[in-house]
Amino acid sequence: MFEQQLINGLTLGMIYALIAVGYTMVYGVIQLINFAHGEIFMLSAFLAVTFITVFGLPIYVVIVLTMGCCALIGVMLDIFAYRPLRQSPRLAALITAIGMSIFLQNLAMIIWGSRPKPFVQDALPAFLRTTALTVGDANISWLQMSIFGTASMLMIALFLIINKTRVGTAMRALSQNRTGAALMGINVNRVISFTFALGSAMGAVAGIMVAIYYNTLYPTMGYVAGVKAFAAAVLGGIGSVPGAMIGGIVLGIAEALGAGYISSLYRDGIAYAVMIAVIIFRPSGILGKSTVEKV
Amino acid sequence: MNILDIDSLTMRFGGLLALADVSFHVARGEILGLIGPNGAGKSTMFNCISGVLRPTEGDMLFEKDGKLMRINGYKPEKMTHFGVARTFQNVRLFSALTVLDNVRIGRHCRTKANFFGAVLRTRSQKEEEQRIVDESMNWLKFVDLEKFVFNTAGSLSYGFQRKLEIARSLATEPRLLLLDEPAAGMNPKETKSLIDLIHKISDLGVTVILIEHDMKLVMSICRRLVVLDHGIKIAEGGPREIRANPKVIEAYLGRGAADA
Amino acid sequence: MNPNLKTTLKYLLLAAVFVYPLFSFANEYVLHVMVLIMIYMVLAMGLNIIPGFCGLLDLGYVGFYGIGAYTAGLLTIHFGLSFWVIVPLAALNGAIWGVLLGAPTLRLTGDYFAIVTFGFSELVVLFLTNEIWLTRGPLGLPGIDPVIIDFSWLSTLIHPQWDWYWEFIGPQPYFYLGLFLVALVYVIMGRMEDSRLGRAWFAIREDSIAASSCGVNLLTYKVIGFAISAAIGAVAGAFLARWTMFLSPDMFKFWESFLILCMVVLGGLGNFKGSLVGAAILIALGEVLRIILPALNLPTETRFLAYGMIMVLMMRFKPMGFFPAIATQSRKNPILIKLKKDLGSS
């Protein structure tokens, strides 16, 4: 029982981490909670299913294609909704973010209907549902294994992009000091767009994973997962990419264990409670900098 | 009697030493100039005194009821209450509010009406509101802005905004006023009237510390100057001494200038 | 338009609304919608304190609405308390939760505050759904008494045959009670806005560093604002409980918070009079869309598509709403009117 919960929690946590990095990177460069990030995650699940059912594309192609589409949506979101408000008070940008989130969610509802749909199982290799290995009492399916694998690979890739590439360096510079970065000749808007693209692509993979893992997708899925992932980002320390990864995994495990041992009714509540507690008692999170308002 | 004693004040930001072991005192009623090149730590000093920053080491002592009191770690609103007011290097006004409202907010710390007073419109609340308006008007007249009472603060010209900020800080009834580059961006005429204004403030018995880059202005109003460079106090004294001090010349003009 | 004419029109409209329920042609449905609008007017005014006056995003306002509603519902069912006792208790309970949530979190940047309020309201819904022993969970809380005005104790003292006892039946009495509530909150908002308290909030919104250097204690004033806003939300909830006589956790989902926020944005951040217009427009629009959308074969929830777009466009093009409140707030203040006159004459 315990091992199984732990494995389930870890799977979930990997997915949260993938979404959380999107929040945390965007927050790092423009200090905005991109509430619409959860909707990109949701859109990715629907786009993937559409690509499979309408165009009959194989799943691997679909994943790459969906990542691209979501990256594009993320960039457009920034260009059309957030960029015009860069100089406005923060409140305006936050309200826009929440407005975009609701807009995209309802757009999905109009396009695909509000009822939950199953994922297209035929598109998936059959072995995914079989057990890969058994640890103690816990069975780990190939699906879970591939979630671990894919998520880990993406995380490593992300880490390399941020730390070893020019654009990654520019992102880090931007999160330190935007004006300074601009003065050093960094094209700020391009770097911000890249950040949105990168975060959205990560979220896209997470969206497909969740849709496959729970075999369901619905227009409001982004809203709960989004808030939980944000909680993970806060837990890890907002603005810190490794923090978001750790936060996601910790939150996923806490949620699975909490649902298993405390009360499954409060499953979603655990994430919110953890988030509120972290914000109150340790707002800098596990790895973050202090965020108490500078006066 | 000193109104402020700064004793071995040190302020560190991570690895950066913004103020290193700075000591000076401010006598009651004087106009002290705090000068130094950019990045010398002048504004950091103001931020420490006004409670925006908490210094890493050292003491700040402020005169209260005839005694010197340690003020390290008090919040800005508390410092305002003790009688320290300030202006900011880049004007910080409530720009969407009227000129009058800006000054009325300055009265906040000397007034009391709370939620119940506001909602019930008690007699004492009404009287207080009347007093707030009267006093605010006095301060606006003091800085010659009574023509703009109902304009929004953001619509004023830059020089007037600076004056409004001074009126707002005076409305808090300070005993020590910190002016952070009040003449920056002003034309000569505005600077002239600013000098008169600072003298008028001093005549009220308010002690003034002035950060300023306009040397002519500083030298003409301040009897005494403190010079900072890279967080270190390099000189202190009257305008003439400071002007002749090789360290100061070096700090401003670079090494070698003093010898030439 | 001539300002006098405008005022006259405004009062005529108000009078028309006031007498409408008395006519025989008054439609039950229209009255129902009007009462609903009034509840949202109260909510939108109350919420406006946080984003409008203090400049902070509150995404969990519905949590306080829910707390107020269930406080009222449970107190009515279990203790049979009168509405007039319940309203202050609900307000108090809302304010207490506002302080408990606000005090530790309002120190932080506005973004964190926004997300905490969201988490809080979700927790409220989860609590209402899962603590079945108290709230009956998803089944809801039926059988709440309507509002009762009971002066029978007084009337029998005066004359044994008199019975001053009225139970609110049908929409008319709620209409007037709602109108009273809106007027009450309106007056409170106006007085707060034009006071030392309101100015402290505006100062925080405009520039918190300058505000604190004027002696405004940022945390205290934000918490006061949050508590008052929460209390107003709870009062609206108490009214809802005694009006619909049935509560369920579904009535307090995030959508409601969003809707109220949208009203505030539409009417103008910081302009509580605009919130009245925002509430009226969006509730009316909602009712219209409720009819149109099914005809187009769309789920009724999709009306939020329009609301989402409204918010994005408002922030982009009219961030202060259609009726910006800047600097015009205290036009009715006698002290300022006199000051203006004095300045004009000199």
Short mmCIF file of N, CA, C and O in Angstrom, two decimals, chain C residues 21-60:
data_model
loop_
_atom_site.label_atom_id
_atom_site.label_comp_id
_atom_site.label_asym_id
_atom_site.label_seq_id
_atom_site.Cartn_x
_atom_site.Cartn_y
_atom_site.Cartn_z
N PRO C 21 -41.95 47.02 -8.10
CA PRO C 21 -42.56 45.80 -7.54
C PRO C 21 -44.01 46.01 -7.10
O PRO C 21 -44.75 45.05 -6.93
N LEU C 22 -44.42 47.27 -6.90
CA LEU C 22 -45.77 47.52 -6.38
C LEU C 22 -46.83 47.36 -7.47
O LEU C 22 -47.99 47.14 -7.18
N PHE C 23 -46.40 47.46 -8.72
CA PHE C 23 -47.37 47.36 -9.81
C PHE C 23 -47.78 45.91 -10.02
O PHE C 23 -46.99 44.99 -9.79
N SER C 24 -49.01 45.77 -10.52
CA SER C 24 -49.50 44.41 -10.71
C SER C 24 -48.79 43.73 -11.88
O SER C 24 -48.68 42.51 -11.92
N PHE C 25 -48.28 44.52 -12.81
CA PHE C 25 -47.61 43.89 -13.95
C PHE C 25 -46.18 43.45 -13.63
O PHE C 25 -45.50 42.90 -14.46
N ALA C 26 -45.74 43.75 -12.41
CA ALA C 26 -44.38 43.36 -12.03
C ALA C 26 -44.23 41.85 -12.17
O ALA C 26 -45.01 41.08 -11.64
N ASN C 27 -43.21 41.49 -12.92
CA ASN C 27 -43.00 40.09 -13.24
C ASN C 27 -42.14 39.42 -12.16
O ASN C 27 -41.12 39.97 -11.76
N GLU C 28 -42.58 38.28 -11.73
CA GLU C 28 -41.88 37.54 -10.67
C GLU C 28 -40.42 37.27 -11.05
O GLU C 28 -39.51 37.46 -10.27
N TYR C 29 -40.22 36.86 -12.30
CA TYR C 29 -38.87 36.54 -12.78
C TYR C 29 -37.98 37.78 -12.79
O TYR C 29 -36.84 37.75 -12.34
N VAL C 30 -38.54 38.88 -13.29
CA VAL C 30 -37.76 40.13 -13.34
C VAL C 30 -37.37 40.55 -11.93
O VAL C 30 -36.23 40.93 -11.67
N LEU C 31 -38.30 40.42 -11.01
CA LEU C 31 -37.99 40.78 -9.63
C LEU C 31 -36.89 39.89 -9.07
O LEU C 31 -35.98 40.35 -8.39
N HIS C 32 -37.00 38.62 -9.39
CA HIS C 32 -35.98 37.67 -8.94
C HIS C 32 -34.60 38.10 -9.44
O HIS C 32 -33.64 38.16 -8.68
N VAL C 33 -34.52 38.42 -10.72
CA VAL C 33 -33.24 38.85 -11.29
C VAL C 33 -32.77 40.14 -10.62
O VAL C 33 -31.58 40.31 -10.33
N MET C 34 -33.70 41.03 -10.34
CA MET C 34 -33.31 42.28 -9.70
C MET C 34 -32.72 42.04 -8.30
O MET C 34 -31.74 42.67 -7.91
N VAL C 35 -33.33 41.12 -7.58
CA VAL C 35 -32.79 40.80 -6.25
C VAL C 35 -31.38 40.22 -6.40
O VAL C 35 -30.45 40.58 -5.67
N LEU C 36 -31.24 39.35 -7.40
CA LEU C 36 -29.93 38.76 -7.65
C LEU C 36 -28.91 39.87 -7.97
O LEU C 36 -27.79 39.87 -7.45
N ILE C 37 -29.32 40.80 -8.80
CA ILE C 37 -28.42 41.91 -9.13
C ILE C 37 -28.01 42.65 -7.87
O ILE C 37 -26.85 43.00 -7.69
N MET C 38 -28.97 42.83 -6.97
CA MET C 38 -28.64 43.58 -5.75
C MET C 38 -27.63 42.82 -4.90
O MET C 38 -26.73 43.43 -4.31
N ILE C 39 -27.76 41.50 -4.82
CA ILE C 39 -26.76 40.73 -4.08
C ILE C 39 -25.38 40.95 -4.69
O ILE C 39 -24.40 41.20 -3.98
N TYR C 40 -25.32 40.89 -6.01
CA TYR C 40 -24.03 41.06 -6.66
C TYR C 40 -23.52 42.50 -6.56
O TYR C 40 -22.32 42.73 -6.57
N MET C 41 -24.44 43.44 -6.46
CA MET C 41 -24.00 44.82 -6.25
C MET C 41 -23.26 44.92 -4.92
O MET C 41 -22.19 45.53 -4.81
N VAL C 42 -23.85 44.30 -3.90
CA VAL C 42 -23.20 44.32 -2.59
C VAL C 42 -21.85 43.64 -2.67
O VAL C 42 -20.83 44.16 -2.20
N LEU C 43 -21.82 42.47 -3.33
CA LEU C 43 -20.56 41.73 -3.44
C LEU C 43 -19.51 42.54 -4.21
O LEU C 43 -18.36 42.63 -3.79
N ALA C 44 -19.93 43.13 -5.32
CA ALA C 44 -18.96 43.85 -6.15
C ALA C 44 -18.42 45.07 -5.41
O ALA C 44 -17.23 45.37 -5.48
N MET C 45 -19.30 45.75 -4.68
CA MET C 45 -18.81 46.90 -3.91
C MET C 45 -17.81 46.43 -2.86
O MET C 45 -16.76 47.04 -2.66
N GLY C 46 -18.17 45.35 -2.18
CA GLY C 46 -17.28 44.84 -1.13
C GLY C 46 -15.95 44.39 -1.67
O GLY C 46 -14.90 44.68 -1.10
N LEU C 47 -15.98 43.71 -2.82
CA LEU C 47 -14.72 43.23 -3.40
C LEU C 47 -13.86 44.41 -3.85
O LEU C 47 -12.64 44.36 -3.74
N ASN C 48 -14.50 45.45 -4.34
CA ASN C 48 -13.76 46.58 -4.89
C ASN C 48 -12.75 47.15 -3.89
O ASN C 48 -11.73 47.72 -4.28
N ILE C 49 -12.99 46.96 -2.61
CA ILE C 49 -12.05 47.47 -1.60
C ILE C 49 -10.66 46.89 -1.85
O ILE C 49 -9.66 47.60 -1.76
N ILE C 50 -10.60 45.61 -2.20
CA ILE C 50 -9.29 44.97 -2.29
C ILE C 50 -8.56 45.34 -3.59
O ILE C 50 -7.54 46.02 -3.55
N PRO C 51 -9.07 44.95 -4.77
CA PRO C 51 -8.32 45.36 -5.96
C PRO C 51 -8.44 46.86 -6.26
O PRO C 51 -7.50 47.46 -6.75
N GLY C 52 -9.58 47.44 -5.97
CA GLY C 52 -9.81 48.82 -6.35
C GLY C 52 -9.14 49.81 -5.42
O GLY C 52 -8.45 50.72 -5.86
N PHE C 53 -9.36 49.65 -4.12
CA PHE C 53 -8.82 50.63 -3.18
C PHE C 53 -7.38 50.30 -2.80
O PHE C 53 -6.55 51.17 -2.70
N CYS C 54 -7.11 49.01 -2.55
CA CYS C 54 -5.78 48.66 -2.05
C CYS C 54 -4.84 48.16 -3.15
O CYS C 54 -3.65 47.99 -2.90
N GLY C 55 -5.39 47.86 -4.33
CA GLY C 55 -4.53 47.42 -5.42
C GLY C 55 -4.03 46.00 -5.30
O GLY C 55 -2.95 45.67 -5.80
N LEU C 56 -4.80 45.13 -4.65
CA LEU C 56 -4.39 43.73 -4.51
C LEU C 56 -5.43 42.84 -5.18
O LEU C 56 -6.62 43.13 -5.11
N LEU C 57 -4.98 41.77 -5.78
CA LEU C 57 -5.93 40.87 -6.44
C LEU C 57 -6.48 39.86 -5.44
O LEU C 57 -5.72 39.18 -4.76
N ASP C 58 -7.80 39.79 -5.35
CA ASP C 58 -8.44 38.83 -4.46
C ASP C 58 -9.22 37.86 -5.34
O ASP C 58 -10.21 38.23 -5.96
N LEU C 59 -8.77 36.62 -5.39
CA LEU C 59 -9.43 35.63 -6.26
C LEU C 59 -10.35 34.72 -5.46
O LEU C 59 -10.90 33.77 -5.99
N GLY C 60 -10.49 34.98 -4.17
CA GLY C 60 -11.27 34.05 -3.35
C GLY C 60 -12.42 34.72 -2.64
O GLY C 60 -12.82 34.30 -1.56
#
